[in-house]
Structure formats: C-alpha cells, structure tokens
Short mmCIF file of C-alpha atoms in Angstrom, two decimals:
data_model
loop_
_atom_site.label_atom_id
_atom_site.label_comp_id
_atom_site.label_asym_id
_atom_site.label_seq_id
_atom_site.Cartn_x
_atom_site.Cartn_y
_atom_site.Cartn_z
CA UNK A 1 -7.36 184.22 144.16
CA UNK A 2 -8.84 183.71 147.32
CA UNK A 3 -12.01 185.21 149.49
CA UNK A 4 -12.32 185.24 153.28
CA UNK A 5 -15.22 185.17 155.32
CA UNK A 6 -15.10 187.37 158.43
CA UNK A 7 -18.54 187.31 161.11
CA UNK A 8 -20.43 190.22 161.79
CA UNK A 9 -23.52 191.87 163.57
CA UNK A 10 -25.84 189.41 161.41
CA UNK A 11 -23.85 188.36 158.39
CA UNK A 12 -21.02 186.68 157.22
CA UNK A 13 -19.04 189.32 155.05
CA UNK A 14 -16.82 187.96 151.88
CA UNK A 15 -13.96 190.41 151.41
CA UNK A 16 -11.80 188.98 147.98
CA UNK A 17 -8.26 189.40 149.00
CA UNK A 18 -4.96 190.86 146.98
CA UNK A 19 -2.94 191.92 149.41
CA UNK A 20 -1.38 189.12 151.69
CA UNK A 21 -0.93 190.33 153.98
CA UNK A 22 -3.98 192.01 154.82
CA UNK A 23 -5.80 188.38 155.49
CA UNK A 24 -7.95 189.54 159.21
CA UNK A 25 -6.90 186.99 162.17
CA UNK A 26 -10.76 186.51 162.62
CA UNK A 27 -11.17 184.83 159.36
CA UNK A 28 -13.59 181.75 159.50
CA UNK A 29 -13.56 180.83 156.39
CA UNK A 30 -11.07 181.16 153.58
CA UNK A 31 -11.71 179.65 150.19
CA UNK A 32 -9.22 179.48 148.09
CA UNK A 33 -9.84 179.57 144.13
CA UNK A 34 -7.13 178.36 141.64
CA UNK A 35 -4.58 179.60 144.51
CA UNK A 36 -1.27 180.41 143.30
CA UNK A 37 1.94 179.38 145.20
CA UNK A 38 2.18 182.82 147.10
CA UNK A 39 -1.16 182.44 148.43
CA UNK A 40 -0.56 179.42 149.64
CA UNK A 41 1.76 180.27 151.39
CA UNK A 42 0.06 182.99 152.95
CA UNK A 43 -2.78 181.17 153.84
CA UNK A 44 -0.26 178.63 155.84
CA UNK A 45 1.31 181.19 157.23
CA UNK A 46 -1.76 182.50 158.62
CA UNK A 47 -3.36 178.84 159.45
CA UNK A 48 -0.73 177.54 160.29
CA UNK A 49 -1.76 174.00 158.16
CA UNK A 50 -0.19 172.51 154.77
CA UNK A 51 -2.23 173.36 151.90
CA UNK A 52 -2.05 170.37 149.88
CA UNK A 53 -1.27 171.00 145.78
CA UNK A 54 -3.94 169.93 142.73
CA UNK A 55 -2.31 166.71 142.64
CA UNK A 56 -2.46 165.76 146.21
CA UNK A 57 -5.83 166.22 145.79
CA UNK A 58 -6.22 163.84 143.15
CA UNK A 59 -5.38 160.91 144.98
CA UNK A 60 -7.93 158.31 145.07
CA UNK A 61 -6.78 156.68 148.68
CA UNK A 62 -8.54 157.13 151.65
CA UNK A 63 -5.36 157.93 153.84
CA UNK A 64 -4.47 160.81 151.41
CA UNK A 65 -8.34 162.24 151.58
CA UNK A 66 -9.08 161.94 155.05
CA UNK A 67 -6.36 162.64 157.86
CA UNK A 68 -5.05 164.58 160.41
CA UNK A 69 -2.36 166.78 160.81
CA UNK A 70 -0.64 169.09 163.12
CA UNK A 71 -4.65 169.41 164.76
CA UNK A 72 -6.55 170.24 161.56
CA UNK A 73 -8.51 167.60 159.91
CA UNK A 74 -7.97 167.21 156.25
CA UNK A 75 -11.25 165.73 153.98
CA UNK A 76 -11.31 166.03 149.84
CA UNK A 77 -13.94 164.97 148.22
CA UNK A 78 -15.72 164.82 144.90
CA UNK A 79 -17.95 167.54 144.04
CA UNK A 80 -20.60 167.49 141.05
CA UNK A 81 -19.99 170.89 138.47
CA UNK A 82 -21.69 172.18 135.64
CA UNK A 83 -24.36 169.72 136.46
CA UNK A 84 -26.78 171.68 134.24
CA UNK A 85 -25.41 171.75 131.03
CA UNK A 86 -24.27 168.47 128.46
CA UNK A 87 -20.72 167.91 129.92
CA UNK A 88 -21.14 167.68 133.44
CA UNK A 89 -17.70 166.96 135.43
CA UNK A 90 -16.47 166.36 139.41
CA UNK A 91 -13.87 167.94 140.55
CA UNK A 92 -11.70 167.46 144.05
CA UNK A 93 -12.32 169.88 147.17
CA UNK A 94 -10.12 169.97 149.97
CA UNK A 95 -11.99 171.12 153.55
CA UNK A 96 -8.92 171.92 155.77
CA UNK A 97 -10.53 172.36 159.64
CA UNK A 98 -8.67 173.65 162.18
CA UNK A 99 -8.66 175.83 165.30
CA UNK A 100 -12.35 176.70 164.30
CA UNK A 101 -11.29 178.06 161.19
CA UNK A 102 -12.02 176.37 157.98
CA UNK A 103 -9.63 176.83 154.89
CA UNK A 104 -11.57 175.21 151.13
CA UNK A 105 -9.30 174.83 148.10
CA UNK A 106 -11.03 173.88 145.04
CA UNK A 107 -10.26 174.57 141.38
CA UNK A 108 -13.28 174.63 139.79
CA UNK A 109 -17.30 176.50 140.83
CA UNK A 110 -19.28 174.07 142.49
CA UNK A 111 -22.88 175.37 143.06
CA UNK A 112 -23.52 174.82 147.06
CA UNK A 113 -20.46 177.17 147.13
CA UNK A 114 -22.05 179.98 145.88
CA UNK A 115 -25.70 178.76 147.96
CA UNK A 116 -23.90 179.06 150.79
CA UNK A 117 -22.04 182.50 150.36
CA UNK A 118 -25.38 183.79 149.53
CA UNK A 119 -26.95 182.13 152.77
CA UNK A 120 -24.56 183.40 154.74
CA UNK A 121 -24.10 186.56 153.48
CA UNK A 122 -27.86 187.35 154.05
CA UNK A 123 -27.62 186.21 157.64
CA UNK A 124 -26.05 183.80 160.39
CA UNK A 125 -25.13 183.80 163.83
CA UNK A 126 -22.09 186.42 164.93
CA UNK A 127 -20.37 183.47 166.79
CA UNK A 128 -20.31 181.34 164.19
CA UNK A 129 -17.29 178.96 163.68
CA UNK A 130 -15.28 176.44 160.76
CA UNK A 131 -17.00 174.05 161.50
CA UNK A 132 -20.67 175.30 161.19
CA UNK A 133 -19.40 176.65 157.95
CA UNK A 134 -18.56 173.39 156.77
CA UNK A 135 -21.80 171.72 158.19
CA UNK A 136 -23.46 174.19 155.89
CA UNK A 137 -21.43 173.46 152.83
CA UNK A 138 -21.64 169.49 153.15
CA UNK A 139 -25.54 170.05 153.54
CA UNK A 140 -25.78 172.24 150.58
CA UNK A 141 -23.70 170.01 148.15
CA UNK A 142 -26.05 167.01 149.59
CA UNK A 143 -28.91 168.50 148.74
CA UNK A 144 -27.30 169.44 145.75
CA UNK A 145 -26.79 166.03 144.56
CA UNK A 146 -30.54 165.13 145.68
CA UNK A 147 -31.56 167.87 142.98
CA UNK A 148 -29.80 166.33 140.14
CA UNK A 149 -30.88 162.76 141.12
CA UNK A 150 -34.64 164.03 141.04
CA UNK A 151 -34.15 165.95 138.03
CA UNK A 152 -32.25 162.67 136.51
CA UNK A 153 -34.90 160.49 137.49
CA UNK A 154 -37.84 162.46 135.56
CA UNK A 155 -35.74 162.86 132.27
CA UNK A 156 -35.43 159.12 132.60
CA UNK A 157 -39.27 158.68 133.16
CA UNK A 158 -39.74 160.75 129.63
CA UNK A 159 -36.90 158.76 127.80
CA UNK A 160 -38.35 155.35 129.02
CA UNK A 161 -42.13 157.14 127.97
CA UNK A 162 -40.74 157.64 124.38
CA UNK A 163 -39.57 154.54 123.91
CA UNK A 164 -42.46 152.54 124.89
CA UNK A 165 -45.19 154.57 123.64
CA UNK A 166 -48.40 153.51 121.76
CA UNK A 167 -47.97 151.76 118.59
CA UNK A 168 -50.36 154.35 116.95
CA UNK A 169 -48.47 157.15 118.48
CA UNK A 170 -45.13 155.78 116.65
CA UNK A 171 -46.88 154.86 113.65
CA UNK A 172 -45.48 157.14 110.34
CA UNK A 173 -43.43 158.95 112.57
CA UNK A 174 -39.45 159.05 112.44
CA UNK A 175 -37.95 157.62 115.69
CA UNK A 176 -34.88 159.44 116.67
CA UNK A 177 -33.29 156.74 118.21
CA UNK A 178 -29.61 158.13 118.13
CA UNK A 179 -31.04 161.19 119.92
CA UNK A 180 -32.61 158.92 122.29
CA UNK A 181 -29.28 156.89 122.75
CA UNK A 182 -27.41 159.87 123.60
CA UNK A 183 -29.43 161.30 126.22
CA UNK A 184 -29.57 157.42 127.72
CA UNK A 185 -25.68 157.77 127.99
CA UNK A 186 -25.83 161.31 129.10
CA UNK A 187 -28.14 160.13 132.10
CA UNK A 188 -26.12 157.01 132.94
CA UNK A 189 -23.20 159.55 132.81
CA UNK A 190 -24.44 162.15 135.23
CA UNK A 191 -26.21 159.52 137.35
CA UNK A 192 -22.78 157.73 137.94
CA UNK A 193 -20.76 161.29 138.57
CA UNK A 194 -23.21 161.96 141.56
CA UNK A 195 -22.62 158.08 143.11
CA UNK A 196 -19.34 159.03 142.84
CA UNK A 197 -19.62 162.45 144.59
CA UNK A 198 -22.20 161.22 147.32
CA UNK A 199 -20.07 158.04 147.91
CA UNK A 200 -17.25 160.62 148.31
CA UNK A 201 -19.59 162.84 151.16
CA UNK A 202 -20.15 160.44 152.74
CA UNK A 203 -16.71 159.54 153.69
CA UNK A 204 -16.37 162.82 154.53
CA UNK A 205 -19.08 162.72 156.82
CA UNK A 206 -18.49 159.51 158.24
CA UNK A 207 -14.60 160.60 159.13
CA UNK A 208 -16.16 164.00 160.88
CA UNK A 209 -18.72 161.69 162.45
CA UNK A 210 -15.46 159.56 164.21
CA UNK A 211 -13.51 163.08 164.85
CA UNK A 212 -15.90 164.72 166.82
CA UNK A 213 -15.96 162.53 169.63
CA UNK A 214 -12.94 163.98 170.78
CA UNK A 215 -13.97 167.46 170.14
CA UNK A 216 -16.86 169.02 172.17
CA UNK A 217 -19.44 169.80 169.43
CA UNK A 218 -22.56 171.10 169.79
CA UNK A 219 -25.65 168.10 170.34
CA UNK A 220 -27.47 169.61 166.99
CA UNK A 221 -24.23 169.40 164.78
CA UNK A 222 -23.91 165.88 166.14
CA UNK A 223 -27.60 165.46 165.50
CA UNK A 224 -27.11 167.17 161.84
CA UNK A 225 -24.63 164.77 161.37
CA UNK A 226 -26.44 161.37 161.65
CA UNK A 227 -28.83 163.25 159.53
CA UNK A 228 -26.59 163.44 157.04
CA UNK A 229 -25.26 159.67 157.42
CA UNK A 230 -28.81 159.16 156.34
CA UNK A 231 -29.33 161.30 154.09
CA UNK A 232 -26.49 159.87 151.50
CA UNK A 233 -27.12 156.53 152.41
CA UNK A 234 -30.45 157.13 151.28
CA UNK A 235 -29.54 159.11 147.80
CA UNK A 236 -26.53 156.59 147.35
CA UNK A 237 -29.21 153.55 146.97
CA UNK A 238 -31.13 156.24 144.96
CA UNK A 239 -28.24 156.41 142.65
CA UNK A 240 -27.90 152.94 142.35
CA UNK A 241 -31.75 152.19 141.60
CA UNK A 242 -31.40 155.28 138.85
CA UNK A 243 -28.42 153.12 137.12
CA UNK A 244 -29.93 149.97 137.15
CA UNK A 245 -33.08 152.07 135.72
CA UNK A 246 -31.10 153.04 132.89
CA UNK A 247 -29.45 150.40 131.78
CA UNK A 248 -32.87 148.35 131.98
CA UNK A 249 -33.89 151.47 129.45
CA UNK A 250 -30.80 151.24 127.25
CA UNK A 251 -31.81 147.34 126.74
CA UNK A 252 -35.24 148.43 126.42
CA UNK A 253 -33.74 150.88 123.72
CA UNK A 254 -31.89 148.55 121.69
CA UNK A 255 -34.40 146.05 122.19
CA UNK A 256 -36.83 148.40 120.45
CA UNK A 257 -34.50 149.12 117.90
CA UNK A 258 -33.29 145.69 117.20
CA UNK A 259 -37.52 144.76 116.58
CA UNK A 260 -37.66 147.85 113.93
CA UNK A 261 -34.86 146.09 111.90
CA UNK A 262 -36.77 142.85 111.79
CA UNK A 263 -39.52 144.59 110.79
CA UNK A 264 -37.90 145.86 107.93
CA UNK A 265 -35.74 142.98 107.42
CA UNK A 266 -39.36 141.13 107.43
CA UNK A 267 -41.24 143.45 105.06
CA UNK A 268 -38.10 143.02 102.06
CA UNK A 269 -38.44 139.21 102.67
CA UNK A 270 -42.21 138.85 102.08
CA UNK A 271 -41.59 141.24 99.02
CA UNK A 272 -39.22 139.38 97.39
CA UNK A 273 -41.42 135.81 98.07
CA UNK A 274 -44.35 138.11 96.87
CA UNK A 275 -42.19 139.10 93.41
CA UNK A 276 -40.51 135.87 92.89
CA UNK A 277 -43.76 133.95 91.08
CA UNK A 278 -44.02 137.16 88.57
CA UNK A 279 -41.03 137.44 87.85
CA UNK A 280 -40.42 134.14 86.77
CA UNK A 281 -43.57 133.83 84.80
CA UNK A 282 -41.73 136.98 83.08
CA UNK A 283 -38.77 135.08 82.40
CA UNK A 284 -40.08 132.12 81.12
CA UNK A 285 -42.47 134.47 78.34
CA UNK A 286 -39.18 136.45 77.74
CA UNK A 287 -37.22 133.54 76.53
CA UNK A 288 -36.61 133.50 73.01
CA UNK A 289 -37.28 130.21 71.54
CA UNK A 290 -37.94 130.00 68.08
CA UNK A 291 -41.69 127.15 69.25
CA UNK A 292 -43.37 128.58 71.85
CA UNK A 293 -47.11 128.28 71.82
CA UNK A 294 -48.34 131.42 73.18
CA UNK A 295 -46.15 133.65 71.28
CA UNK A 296 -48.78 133.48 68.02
CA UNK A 297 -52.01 133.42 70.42
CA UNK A 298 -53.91 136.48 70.37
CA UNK A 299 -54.68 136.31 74.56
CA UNK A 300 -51.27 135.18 74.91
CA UNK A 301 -50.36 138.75 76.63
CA UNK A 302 -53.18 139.41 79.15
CA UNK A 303 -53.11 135.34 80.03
CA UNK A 304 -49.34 136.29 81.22
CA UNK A 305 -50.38 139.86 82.58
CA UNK A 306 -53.00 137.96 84.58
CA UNK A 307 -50.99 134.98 86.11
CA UNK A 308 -48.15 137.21 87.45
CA UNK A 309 -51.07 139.10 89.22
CA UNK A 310 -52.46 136.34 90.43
CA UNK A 311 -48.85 135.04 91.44
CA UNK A 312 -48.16 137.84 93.12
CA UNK A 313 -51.59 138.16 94.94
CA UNK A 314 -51.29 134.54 96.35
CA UNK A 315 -48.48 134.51 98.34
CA UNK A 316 -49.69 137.64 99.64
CA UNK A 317 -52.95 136.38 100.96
CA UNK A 318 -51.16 133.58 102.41
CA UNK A 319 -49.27 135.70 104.42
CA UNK A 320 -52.06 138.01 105.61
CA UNK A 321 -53.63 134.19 106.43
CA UNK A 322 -51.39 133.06 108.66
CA UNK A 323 -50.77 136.68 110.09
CA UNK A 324 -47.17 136.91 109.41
CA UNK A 325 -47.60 140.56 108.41
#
C-alpha cells in the first residue's frame, strides 16, 4: 500500500490510496509501504523517477545508496525498528527527492515515520515542500537513535552496577550470571545496530549536504544541516564509547565469573587437604591385621576419634593462619 501527503490550510493531510489513479498532482510526500509492482508503477508514472526494488535496496555500496538520476536524488539508508522490544532489527529506506516532491519506500515501521505523520498532521506550513519533509524525517530518526543510545547507556550503568556490587550485597544470594550475559549481548547488539544506522545518516546527510549547493535551499535547512553533520558525529563517537563500554563489562563479567569458580574450585581443595589426615588415620585403624596394639585397648576408640579431629582441625587453622580462606 501506499499513503500520500497532500498540504493544506495548517496541516499536512495523509489520504491511504487504492485507487491509482486517483494519486493528487500536489502530492509532497508519498510513502510507499510493502509496494506491490502496480504501485510502483504508478508512483513512477506520476514522479516520473525509478523506484528501486527490495533488493536494490540492499546493496551495501555507496554508488547504489546515494546517486542521482534523471534530477531526483536517490539516498537509502539504515533505519533502527522494533528498537523496544528483545529482537531489535534495521531495515533499508529509500528517500527518492525530486521536483520538490519526496517519494519513501520502506518495508518495514520505523518509529520517526509515524513521529513525523503525527507532527505534521497536527500542523506545518501550507507551502511546505520534499525536501522539508525529509529534513523532518532525517531529524526525527536522529533523534531517534539518540533515544536508544541514552536508554542503552543506563541499562548498561545497571548491568555494570550488578556486577560489581558489594561483597555483602552478593553474599548468599544466587548470581544470575546467564541472565546477566544475555542482556550484555543484547546491549552490544542494539548498540552496534544504531552505529550502523547513524553511520548510514550520516551519509545521507553528508551527500544532501554536497547536493544542495547546486540547488537554492533555504539558509536554515542549510543551517539544519550542519546541525545534523554534528549531531551524528557526535552520537556516532557515542556509539563507539557505549561498545567499548560493553565489552570492558562483558570482561568484567567473565572476569567475575571466572573468580566464583576459583572460589569454589578453592573451597573443594582445602576440604579435601582438611579430610585427607582423618581419613587416613581411618584407614590405617580399619586394617585388619591379626597384631595391632590398639585393637585390645579399652581408649583405643576415642584416642582414634580424637586424632582425626585434631587432624582435621590442624590443617584448618593453618589455613585460616595464613589467610588462604
């Protein structure tokens, strides 16, 4: 399906087209949602542009995300979906700009999309244009991706909290370390899909930034475009401090984890050194030789009772001595 976006009075009004041919000439915007063939074509027809096909828009090289053709200016990039829940994905969005009109394809519901129909819908100017459409759009996915980051950044905080709280905190409590592990990777995994989509904006931006000299923009969408230069430079070192953040926590993690097998490695050691003594005081009274001593003496019992306590107790202080436990 696809929507178009005509101006009015006060508002930008979203009419959800069916019939072709009833697409209005003073479309702005037309996004275009899991388009079929026939509405591609329409939309061409229209445009008078190529819409490029899913897998055109999967190609990673610059000269098949960012060109120009026939006058319009072709950009996909990587947007960040489903950011919110446990399997967050990108997906490619193709902004087609031309003759002031601006044509989106996309196959999946990123958010700013529906930020911006909302924004728009409740007011803009009536002579507004493509291209302050798409302004809008790569502003809304940027802050987007500055939500995420901040959101990322504070889960991290708590993760990295959990693992190096106070001893007496941890002690006789059950450390979920898988859980903890999982929502490390689950960071590192979100944190790297937004590098990915703000290193893809600002591409975008930086090819609209070269364009425009040509074209006779306004001085406060040039202005609102060095903003934005800034802006992802800014989150994209973000995003890189974040991932270097977590993997010093996932270190930190295993570190932590790698200490509580020792410990327990530790504590079985010091039992068995603390058992051996006994239990070969035990097996030398359990032997059954026909002379042994202490086998007719009346004490002979409690005299064996007592040395494997006192065998046991030794190596035991001797540990607690030299504060190896």
């Amino acid at each position: 399906m696809f929507a178009v976006f005509v101006p009015s009075e006060s508002a930008l009004k979203k009419a959800v087209i069916e019939d072709l041919a009833a697409v209005p000439e003073n479309a702005v915007w037309i996004d275009l949602v899991n388009p079929s063939a026939a509405e591609d074509k329409a939309v061409e027809r229209l445009a008078g542009i190529a819409i490029p096909t899913r897998e055109d828009m999967q190609e990673i090289e610059i000269s098949s995300r960012l060109y120009m053709e026939n006058g319009a200016r072709y950009m996909t990039a990587t947007l960040m979906c489903h950011s919110d829940t446990d399997m967050p994905r990108t997906t490619a969005v193709t902004f087609i700009l031309g003759d002031h009109r601006l044509v989106t394809v996309r196959y999946d519901l990123p958010k700013p999309f529906a930020l911006v129909e909302a924004k728009l819908a409740r007011s803009c100017t009536p002579s507004i244009t493509g291209e302050m459409v798409l302004m809008e759009l790569l502003d809304a996915v940027i802050d987007r991706c500055a939500d995420i980051l901040e959101r990322c950044g504070t889960e991290i905080d708590q993760v990295s909290h959990d693992i190096f709280e106070p001893e007496s905190e941890r002690h006789g409590q059950a450390k979920r370390y898988s859980q903890i592990l999982i929502s490390i990777g689950r960071k590192g995994d979100l944190t790297s899909k937004v590098r990915e989509s703000l290193v893809s904006i600002g591409r975008v931006v930086t090819f609209l930034s070269a364009v425009v000299e040509g074209v006779k923009w306004s001085k406060d969408m040039r202005e609102q475009l060095k903003t934005m230069q800034r802006d992802v430079a800014s989150l994209t070192d973000h995003a890189s401090y974040l991932s270097n953040k977590i993997t010093f926590v996932l270190d930190a993690m295993l570190g932590v984890v790698n200490l509580e097998q020792n410990n327990i490695i530790k504590l079985f050691s010091v039992m068995a050194v603390v058992l051996m003594p006994p239990t070969l005081i035990a097996s030398i009274y359990g032997m059954n030789f026909k002379v042994m001593p202490e086998l007719e003496w009346v004490h002979g019992y409690p005299m064996a009772l007592v040395m494997m306590l006192l065998a046991a107790i030794v190596p035991y202080w001797i540990f607690k001595w030299k504060k190896w436990l």
